[in-house]
Coordinates of C-alpha atoms in Angstrom, one line a residue:
M1 CA -0.4 0.7 -0.3
R2 CA 1.6 3.4 -0.9
H3 CA 1.3 6.2 1.7
A4 CA 1.6 9.7 0.3
F5 CA 4.6 12.2 1.8
P6 CA 3.3 14.1 4.7
M7 CA 3.5 17.9 3.3
D8 CA 5.6 19.3 6.9
L9 CA 7.9 16.6 6.9
I10 CA 11.0 18.0 5.5
I11 CA 14.0 15.7 4.1
D12 CA 17.4 17.3 3.2
A13 CA 20.3 15.5 2.0
A14 CA 22.8 14.2 4.4
P15 CA 26.1 16.0 4.8
Q16 CA 29.8 15.8 3.6
G17 CA 30.9 12.3 5.8
V18 CA 27.8 10.9 7.0
S19 CA 25.8 8.2 5.2
A20 CA 22.1 8.7 3.9
R21 CA 21.1 5.7 6.0
A22 CA 22.6 7.5 9.4
H23 CA 21.0 10.8 8.0
L24 CA 17.7 10.0 7.4
V25 CA 17.0 7.6 10.6
D26 CA 17.9 10.7 12.1
Q27 CA 15.8 12.8 10.6
L28 CA 13.0 10.1 10.8
R29 CA 13.7 10.0 14.7
N30 CA 13.5 13.6 15.7
A31 CA 10.5 14.2 13.3
L32 CA 8.6 11.8 15.1
L33 CA 9.5 12.5 19.0
A34 CA 8.4 16.1 17.8
G35 CA 5.0 15.0 17.1
Q36 CA 5.2 15.5 13.1
L37 CA 3.8 12.1 12.8
H38 CA 1.4 10.3 15.8
A39 CA 1.0 7.1 16.9
G40 CA -0.6 4.8 13.9
Q41 CA -0.1 6.9 11.5
P42 CA 1.3 5.4 8.0
M43 CA 4.6 6.7 7.3
P44 CA 6.0 7.1 3.5
S45 CA 6.3 4.0 1.3
T46 CA 9.7 3.3 1.0
R47 CA 9.4 4.3 -2.6
V48 CA 8.3 7.0 -1.9
L49 CA 10.7 8.5 0.7
A50 CA 13.4 7.0 -1.5
Q51 CA 12.1 9.4 -4.1
A52 CA 11.7 12.6 -1.7
A53 CA 15.2 12.2 0.5
G54 CA 17.3 11.2 -3.5
I55 CA 18.1 8.2 -2.1
S56 CA 18.0 4.2 -2.8
R57 CA 15.1 2.4 -2.1
G58 CA 17.0 -0.5 -0.3
T59 CA 18.4 2.8 2.2
A60 CA 14.9 3.6 2.7
V61 CA 14.3 0.0 4.2
A62 CA 17.1 0.0 6.0
A63 CA 16.3 3.0 7.7
Y64 CA 12.6 1.6 8.3
E65 CA 13.8 -1.4 9.5
E66 CA 16.5 0.2 12.0
L67 CA 13.2 2.4 13.5
A68 CA 11.6 -0.6 13.8
G69 CA 13.9 -2.4 15.8
E70 CA 14.3 0.9 17.9
G71 CA 11.5 0.8 19.0
Y72 CA 10.1 4.2 17.0
V73 CA 7.4 2.5 14.2
E74 CA 5.9 -0.8 13.3
I75 CA 6.3 -2.7 10.1
V76 CA 3.1 -4.9 8.7
P77 CA 3.5 -6.9 6.6
G78 CA 1.9 -6.2 3.3
S79 CA 0.4 -2.9 4.3
G80 CA 2.9 -0.9 5.1
T81 CA 5.7 1.0 7.8
F82 CA 3.1 2.6 10.9
V83 CA 4.4 5.1 14.0
A84 CA 4.9 3.0 16.7
E85 CA 2.4 3.9 20.0
G86 CA 3.7 5.9 23.2
L87 CA 6.7 8.2 21.6
P88 CA 8.0 10.8 24.0
S89 CA 7.5 13.9 23.2
L90 CA 11.0 15.3 22.0
E91 CA 9.9 19.1 24.0
G92 CA 11.2 19.1 27.7
R93 CA 13.1 15.7 27.1
T94 CA 16.4 14.9 28.8
S95 CA 18.9 13.9 27.1
I96 CA 20.5 10.7 29.0
K97 CA 24.3 12.2 29.1
T98 CA 22.9 15.7 30.2
A99 CA 20.1 14.7 33.1
P100 CA 20.4 16.8 36.2
A101 CA 22.7 15.1 39.1
D102 CA 20.0 16.3 41.5
S103 CA 16.9 15.3 40.1
V104 CA 14.8 13.5 42.2
L105 CA 14.3 9.5 40.4
S106 CA 10.6 7.5 41.3
P107 CA 9.2 4.6 40.3
A108 CA 7.1 3.9 37.1
S109 CA 3.8 3.3 38.1
D110 CA 0.8 1.0 36.6
S111 CA -0.9 4.5 35.9
E112 CA 1.8 5.7 33.1
G113 CA 1.4 2.0 31.4
D114 CA 5.2 1.5 32.5
S115 CA 6.3 -1.9 33.0
L116 CA 9.3 -3.2 33.9
I117 CA 12.2 -2.7 31.3
N118 CA 14.5 -6.4 31.1
L119 CA 17.8 -5.8 30.9
S120 CA 19.2 -9.0 32.1
P121 CA 22.2 -9.9 29.5
G122 CA 21.4 -12.7 26.8
S123 CA 18.7 -11.6 24.9
P124 CA 18.8 -10.3 20.9
S125 CA 16.5 -8.7 19.2
T126 CA 13.5 -10.4 17.7
T127 CA 12.5 -8.2 14.6
F128 CA 13.3 -10.8 12.1
S129 CA 10.5 -12.7 13.4
G130 CA 8.4 -10.5 10.9
H131 CA 10.8 -10.3 8.2
R132 CA 9.8 -12.0 4.5
D133 CA 13.5 -13.6 5.0
W134 CA 11.8 -15.5 7.7
T135 CA 8.2 -16.2 6.9
A136 CA 9.3 -17.6 3.4
A137 CA 11.7 -19.8 5.2
W138 CA 8.2 -21.2 7.4
R139 CA 6.3 -21.3 4.3
R140 CA 8.8 -23.0 2.6
A141 CA 9.4 -25.5 5.2
Q142 CA 5.9 -25.7 5.6
S143 CA 5.3 -26.9 2.2
A144 CA 7.9 -29.4 2.0
K145 CA 6.4 -33.8 2.6
L146 CA 7.0 -34.0 6.4
P147 CA 9.3 -37.4 6.9
A148 CA 7.8 -40.0 8.8
L149 CA 11.4 -40.8 10.6
V150 CA 12.4 -39.0 13.7
P151 CA 15.1 -36.4 12.7
P152 CA 18.6 -37.9 12.5
P153 CA 20.3 -37.9 16.0
E154 CA 23.3 -35.7 14.8
G155 CA 20.5 -33.5 13.4
S156 CA 19.2 -32.9 9.6
A157 CA 22.1 -32.7 6.6
E158 CA 21.3 -29.9 5.1
L159 CA 21.2 -27.9 8.4
R160 CA 24.6 -29.2 9.9
E161 CA 25.8 -28.2 5.8
R162 CA 24.6 -24.9 6.5
I163 CA 26.6 -24.5 10.3
A164 CA 29.8 -25.2 8.5
E165 CA 28.9 -22.9 6.0
H166 CA 28.5 -20.6 8.4
L167 CA 31.2 -21.4 10.4
H168 CA 34.0 -21.0 7.3
T169 CA 32.4 -18.1 6.3
A170 CA 31.7 -15.9 10.0
R171 CA 34.7 -17.5 11.8
G172 CA 37.2 -18.6 9.2
V173 CA 37.0 -22.1 10.9
A174 CA 37.3 -24.8 7.8
C175 CA 34.9 -27.6 8.3
D176 CA 33.1 -30.8 7.0
P177 CA 29.3 -30.8 7.7
E178 CA 29.8 -35.1 9.2
E179 CA 31.6 -33.1 11.8
V180 CA 28.5 -30.7 12.9
L181 CA 26.2 -31.7 15.6
V182 CA 23.0 -30.0 16.1
T183 CA 22.1 -29.1 19.7
A184 CA 19.4 -27.7 21.8
G185 CA 21.6 -24.8 22.4
T186 CA 24.5 -24.1 25.0
S187 CA 23.5 -25.5 27.9
D188 CA 22.5 -29.0 26.2
A189 CA 25.9 -28.9 24.0
I190 CA 27.4 -28.8 27.5
G191 CA 26.0 -31.5 28.9
L192 CA 26.1 -34.0 25.8
L193 CA 30.1 -33.1 25.6
V194 CA 29.9 -34.2 29.6
H195 CA 28.3 -37.5 28.4
G196 CA 30.5 -37.9 25.6
L197 CA 33.8 -37.6 27.5
R198 CA 32.9 -40.3 30.5
A199 CA 34.8 -42.9 28.8
R200 CA 37.5 -40.8 30.6
G201 CA 36.6 -41.5 33.5
D202 CA 32.9 -41.3 35.9
R203 CA 34.8 -37.9 37.6
L204 CA 35.7 -35.2 35.4
R205 CA 36.9 -32.2 36.4
M206 CA 36.8 -29.3 34.0
A207 CA 38.0 -25.7 34.5
T208 CA 35.9 -23.0 33.8
E209 CA 36.4 -18.7 33.8
N210 CA 35.7 -16.7 37.2
P211 CA 33.9 -15.3 37.0
G212 CA 32.2 -17.1 34.0
Y213 CA 29.2 -18.6 32.2
T214 CA 27.2 -19.6 35.4
K215 CA 25.0 -21.9 33.6
A216 CA 28.3 -24.2 32.4
R217 CA 29.0 -24.7 36.2
E218 CA 25.2 -25.6 37.1
V219 CA 25.4 -28.1 34.2
L220 CA 28.1 -29.9 34.9
N221 CA 27.0 -29.7 38.9
Q222 CA 24.0 -31.9 37.8
L223 CA 25.9 -34.2 35.4
G224 CA 28.0 -35.0 38.1
A225 CA 31.4 -33.6 36.9
T226 CA 33.5 -30.7 39.3
P227 CA 33.6 -27.2 37.5
V228 CA 37.1 -26.0 39.1
P229 CA 37.3 -22.1 39.3
I230 CA 40.4 -20.6 37.3
P231 CA 40.7 -16.6 37.4
L232 CA 40.9 -14.1 34.9
V233 CA 43.9 -12.3 33.6
D234 CA 43.6 -9.0 31.0
G235 CA 40.0 -9.9 30.6
G236 CA 40.4 -13.7 29.8
M237 CA 41.2 -16.7 31.6
D238 CA 44.9 -17.0 33.1
I239 CA 46.5 -20.1 31.3
E240 CA 49.5 -19.9 33.2
E241 CA 47.6 -20.5 36.3
L242 CA 45.3 -22.8 33.9
S243 CA 48.4 -24.9 33.4
N244 CA 49.9 -24.5 36.8
H245 CA 46.9 -26.1 38.5
S246 CA 47.2 -29.2 40.9
G247 CA 45.3 -32.1 39.9
A248 CA 44.4 -33.4 36.4
L249 CA 41.9 -31.7 34.4
D250 CA 39.2 -33.1 31.8
A251 CA 38.8 -30.2 29.8
V252 CA 38.5 -26.3 29.7
I253 CA 35.3 -24.1 28.5
L254 CA 36.0 -20.6 27.2
T255 CA 34.9 -17.7 25.7
P256 CA 37.6 -16.5 23.9
S257 CA 36.4 -13.9 21.9
H258 CA 34.2 -12.0 24.0
Q259 CA 34.5 -13.3 27.6
Y260 CA 31.4 -14.0 29.5
P261 CA 30.9 -11.8 31.5
L262 CA 33.6 -8.8 31.6
G263 CA 34.1 -9.5 27.9
G264 CA 37.8 -9.7 27.6
R265 CA 39.6 -11.2 24.2
L266 CA 41.4 -13.8 24.5
P267 CA 45.2 -12.9 23.1
V268 CA 46.0 -15.3 19.8
A269 CA 50.0 -15.9 22.3
S270 CA 47.0 -17.1 24.7
R271 CA 45.3 -19.0 22.1
L272 CA 48.5 -20.9 21.3
S273 CA 49.4 -21.5 24.9
V274 CA 45.7 -23.1 25.5
L275 CA 46.5 -25.5 22.8
E276 CA 49.5 -26.4 24.0
W277 CA 48.2 -26.9 27.5
A278 CA 45.6 -29.6 26.0
R279 CA 48.2 -31.4 24.1
N280 CA 50.2 -31.7 27.2
S281 CA 47.2 -32.9 29.2
E282 CA 45.5 -34.9 26.9
A283 CA 42.3 -32.3 27.3
V284 CA 39.5 -31.0 25.9
V285 CA 39.7 -27.2 25.0
I286 CA 35.4 -26.8 24.7
E287 CA 35.2 -22.9 23.0
D288 CA 32.0 -21.1 23.4
D289 CA 31.3 -18.7 20.4
Y290 CA 27.9 -17.8 21.9
D291 CA 27.9 -14.1 20.2
S292 CA 31.2 -13.3 17.6
E293 CA 28.8 -12.3 15.0
F294 CA 29.0 -8.7 16.8
R295 CA 32.1 -7.4 16.4
H296 CA 31.5 -3.2 16.5
G297 CA 34.5 -2.0 15.6
A298 CA 37.2 -4.6 16.9
A299 CA 39.1 -6.7 14.5
P300 CA 38.0 -10.0 14.9
L301 CA 40.9 -13.0 16.2
P302 CA 41.0 -16.4 15.1
A303 CA 39.0 -19.0 16.7
I304 CA 40.8 -21.4 18.6
A305 CA 39.3 -24.2 16.2
S306 CA 40.6 -22.1 13.3
L307 CA 44.3 -22.9 15.3
D308 CA 43.5 -26.8 16.1
E309 CA 45.4 -29.5 13.6
E310 CA 44.9 -32.4 16.2
G311 CA 41.1 -32.2 17.4
R312 CA 41.2 -30.9 20.6
V313 CA 38.7 -28.2 20.1
V314 CA 35.3 -28.7 19.7
M315 CA 33.3 -25.1 19.1
V316 CA 30.3 -24.4 20.8
G317 CA 27.7 -22.1 18.7
S318 CA 24.2 -20.9 19.1
F319 CA 21.7 -19.6 17.6
S320 CA 20.1 -17.9 20.9
K321 CA 22.3 -14.5 20.4
T322 CA 22.0 -14.0 16.9
L323 CA 18.1 -14.9 16.4
T324 CA 16.0 -16.2 20.0
P325 CA 16.7 -18.9 22.2
W326 CA 12.7 -19.5 21.5
L327 CA 14.1 -21.6 18.9
R328 CA 16.8 -23.8 21.4
C329 CA 18.9 -24.5 18.5
G330 CA 22.4 -24.6 18.7
Y331 CA 25.5 -26.8 17.4
L332 CA 28.7 -28.5 18.3
L333 CA 31.8 -28.8 15.5
V334 CA 33.7 -31.9 17.1
R335 CA 37.0 -33.3 14.8
D336 CA 37.8 -36.1 17.0
P337 CA 35.8 -39.0 15.6
L338 CA 35.6 -41.0 18.4
L339 CA 34.6 -38.5 20.6
R340 CA 31.8 -37.5 18.1
D341 CA 30.7 -41.2 17.8
R342 CA 30.4 -41.7 21.6
M343 CA 27.5 -38.2 21.2
I344 CA 25.7 -39.2 18.7
S345 CA 25.5 -42.4 20.7
T346 CA 24.2 -40.7 23.5
R347 CA 22.0 -38.7 21.6
R348 CA 20.6 -41.8 19.6
A349 CA 19.5 -43.3 23.0
L350 CA 17.9 -40.1 24.4
G351 CA 16.6 -38.4 21.3
Q352 CA 17.1 -35.4 19.0
P353 CA 15.8 -32.5 21.2
V354 CA 15.3 -29.9 17.9
S355 CA 11.9 -29.9 16.3
G356 CA 12.9 -31.3 12.7
I357 CA 10.5 -28.3 11.6
I358 CA 12.7 -26.1 13.3
Q359 CA 16.1 -27.5 11.8
Q360 CA 14.0 -27.2 8.3
V361 CA 13.4 -23.4 8.6
L362 CA 17.0 -22.6 9.8
A363 CA 18.8 -24.5 7.2
E364 CA 15.9 -22.8 4.8
F365 CA 16.4 -19.3 6.5
M366 CA 20.7 -20.1 6.3
R367 CA 20.4 -21.5 2.5
S368 CA 18.2 -18.2 1.3
G369 CA 20.7 -15.8 2.9
G370 CA 18.4 -14.7 5.2
L371 CA 20.0 -15.3 8.4
R372 CA 23.1 -12.9 6.7
R373 CA 20.8 -10.4 5.9
H374 CA 19.2 -10.0 9.2
L375 CA 22.7 -10.3 11.5
G376 CA 23.6 -6.7 9.1
R377 CA 20.4 -5.2 9.9
V378 CA 20.6 -6.1 13.5
S379 CA 24.2 -5.5 14.1
R380 CA 23.5 -1.8 13.2
E381 CA 20.9 -1.4 15.6
Y382 CA 23.4 -2.7 18.0
A383 CA 25.7 -0.2 17.2
H384 CA 23.4 2.2 18.0
R385 CA 22.0 1.1 21.3
R386 CA 26.0 0.4 21.8
A387 CA 26.3 4.0 21.2
L388 CA 23.9 4.6 24.0
V389 CA 25.5 3.0 26.7
L390 CA 28.5 4.8 26.0
A391 CA 27.0 7.8 25.9
T392 CA 25.6 7.5 28.9
T393 CA 28.4 6.0 31.1
E394 CA 31.7 8.1 29.7
D395 CA 31.6 11.2 32.5
L396 CA 30.7 8.5 34.9
A397 CA 34.5 7.6 34.6
P398 CA 36.6 7.1 36.9
E399 CA 35.0 5.9 39.3
V400 CA 33.0 4.1 37.4
R401 CA 34.1 1.6 34.3
T402 CA 32.3 0.3 31.3
H403 CA 33.4 -3.5 30.0
A404 CA 32.7 -5.4 27.3
L405 CA 31.9 -3.3 24.1
E406 CA 34.0 -4.2 21.5
G407 CA 31.1 -7.0 20.7
G408 CA 28.4 -8.6 21.7
L409 CA 24.7 -7.7 23.1
H410 CA 25.8 -6.6 26.9
A411 CA 27.6 -3.8 29.2
T412 CA 29.4 -4.6 32.4
L413 CA 29.7 -1.5 35.0
T414 CA 32.1 -1.9 38.0
W415 CA 33.6 0.1 40.6
T416 CA 35.7 -0.6 43.6
T417 CA 34.2 1.6 46.4
G418 CA 31.2 2.6 48.4
I419 CA 27.6 0.9 47.5
T420 CA 27.6 -2.7 46.7
A421 CA 26.1 -4.1 43.3
E422 CA 23.2 -5.6 45.0
S423 CA 21.7 -2.4 46.8
I424 CA 22.2 -0.7 43.0
T425 CA 20.5 -3.5 41.6
A426 CA 17.4 -3.3 44.2
Q427 CA 17.4 0.4 43.6
L428 CA 16.8 -0.4 40.0
K429 CA 14.4 -2.6 40.7
H430 CA 12.3 -0.1 42.8
L431 CA 12.6 1.5 39.6
R432 CA 11.3 -0.5 37.1
V433 CA 14.7 -1.8 35.2
A434 CA 16.1 -5.0 35.6
V435 CA 20.0 -5.7 35.6
T436 CA 22.1 -8.7 36.8
P437 CA 24.9 -8.2 39.8
L438 CA 28.3 -9.0 38.1
S439 CA 28.9 -11.5 41.6
R440 CA 26.4 -13.2 40.4
Y441 CA 28.9 -14.8 37.9
Y442 CA 31.5 -15.3 40.6
Y443 CA 31.8 -19.6 42.7
E444 CA 30.0 -18.6 45.4
S445 CA 33.2 -19.1 47.6
D446 CA 34.9 -15.9 45.8
C447 CA 34.4 -12.6 46.6
P448 CA 34.6 -10.6 44.0
D449 CA 37.0 -7.3 44.5
Q450 CA 35.0 -5.1 42.0
Q451 CA 31.4 -4.6 42.5
G452 CA 29.2 -4.4 39.2
I453 CA 25.9 -4.9 37.4
V454 CA 25.8 -6.3 33.7
I455 CA 23.3 -4.7 31.3
G456 CA 22.3 -6.4 27.8
Y457 CA 20.8 -3.9 25.4
G458 CA 20.0 -6.5 22.5
A459 CA 16.5 -6.8 23.8
P460 CA 14.8 -3.8 24.5
T461 CA 13.8 -1.0 22.3
D462 CA 15.5 2.1 21.5
L463 CA 12.9 4.0 23.7
E464 CA 13.1 1.7 26.9
L465 CA 17.0 1.4 26.8
R466 CA 17.4 5.4 26.6
T467 CA 14.4 5.5 30.0
A468 CA 16.6 2.5 31.7
L469 CA 20.0 3.8 31.2
Q470 CA 19.1 7.1 32.5
Q471 CA 17.5 5.4 35.3
I472 CA 21.0 3.7 35.3
R473 CA 23.7 6.5 35.4
Q474 CA 21.2 8.3 38.4
V475 CA 21.9 5.7 40.3
L476 CA 25.1 4.9 40.1
L477 CA 25.9 9.0 40.7
E478 CA 25.8 8.1 43.9
I479 CA 29.1 6.2 43.6
R480 CA 31.2 9.5 42.9
E481 CA 29.4 11.1 45.6

């Protein structure tokens, strides 16, 4: 449906050095906040907008997709793009960075229509779900004849082939589809690995980062394996500490590309050192590559799996960060044939947990280029939201430090003096903002020297994030006083 161009909406050419898309998004965002267009009102069609702004239609489409991801507009397939409900007015609006330090914060009330803004880390934007690439993948999968047999224990051949292609293109890891196993996400992958490693004995000991991914420790404990804490140095696991650890270790679980939750990157020299340790210890390196698709200007480092020539590295990946955890789908790259066979045998006994139709949809989504295009679109959204986090926190330094913003979907704010993270978290919850204290990622026996909170900026809309960041900044100002 074609919608006319509003007479009071003025779009001018981008100044030199500014991209046409970024300039158009900025102008439309300001027009919406200024009330030039009202809730529910149709936006100009992409063709009309492109003609008025003197840009390509593709640039207009990208601009609308970015605004939709930020929560300013809603794209209705087959009908057009419409102004979202509940946009605040630009008039009297206080910027996040310059909000007065003595302004009084009050909890959101139900009468204002506000609900909890959840900045818990790990949740991505799910705007792809209404996109034509995704709906087309579902139509194609649903039109195919359903097999009469259960899905293969290792996963569908087509999805494994697409995952192998993705790993080669996105991470520089050359692999064969036969080396890929489909899982129901990271926790399922770690659990399957524990079963596969039981040939080493029933009392498995596996090194993990401290602080690190709490869910991995929980899975190990539930399955009778022993997680062993190894401290960090310069943002990544201390490989010297790992090498000097007393007692045999069967494996190590790492997040080398974007340490969770502090966000450091393991240097190449340390990646080679962990491979040497694994060779000398006859251990397995489990590389959790959970959000490496999102790099915000930082040059990518080679995956440990790409440096491995002996099949000692198992790479864990998931669609939970790139698409949505509701799919419950991920993968393992297992080059060791004996370990892989044991894991497939376990999977054959327990059953493949990922629905066959989900596997077909994902395979088609990747085959058609839908995943690649989605990653391009959503990376722009995340870059914009990352900039909001930086603008909010830059003047809180040096008392408050910001970490983890080189990539991924979360940021960690730390401080060493004053109020505890639990107190900050409680204050923010009262203000209807949910964050996670950094202490939750440490082993219970360890008390971190620094306080901190971890916030996720992938799932909230731009408007929700702006509101939450203003509340966070105001509360953290107490640390400076």
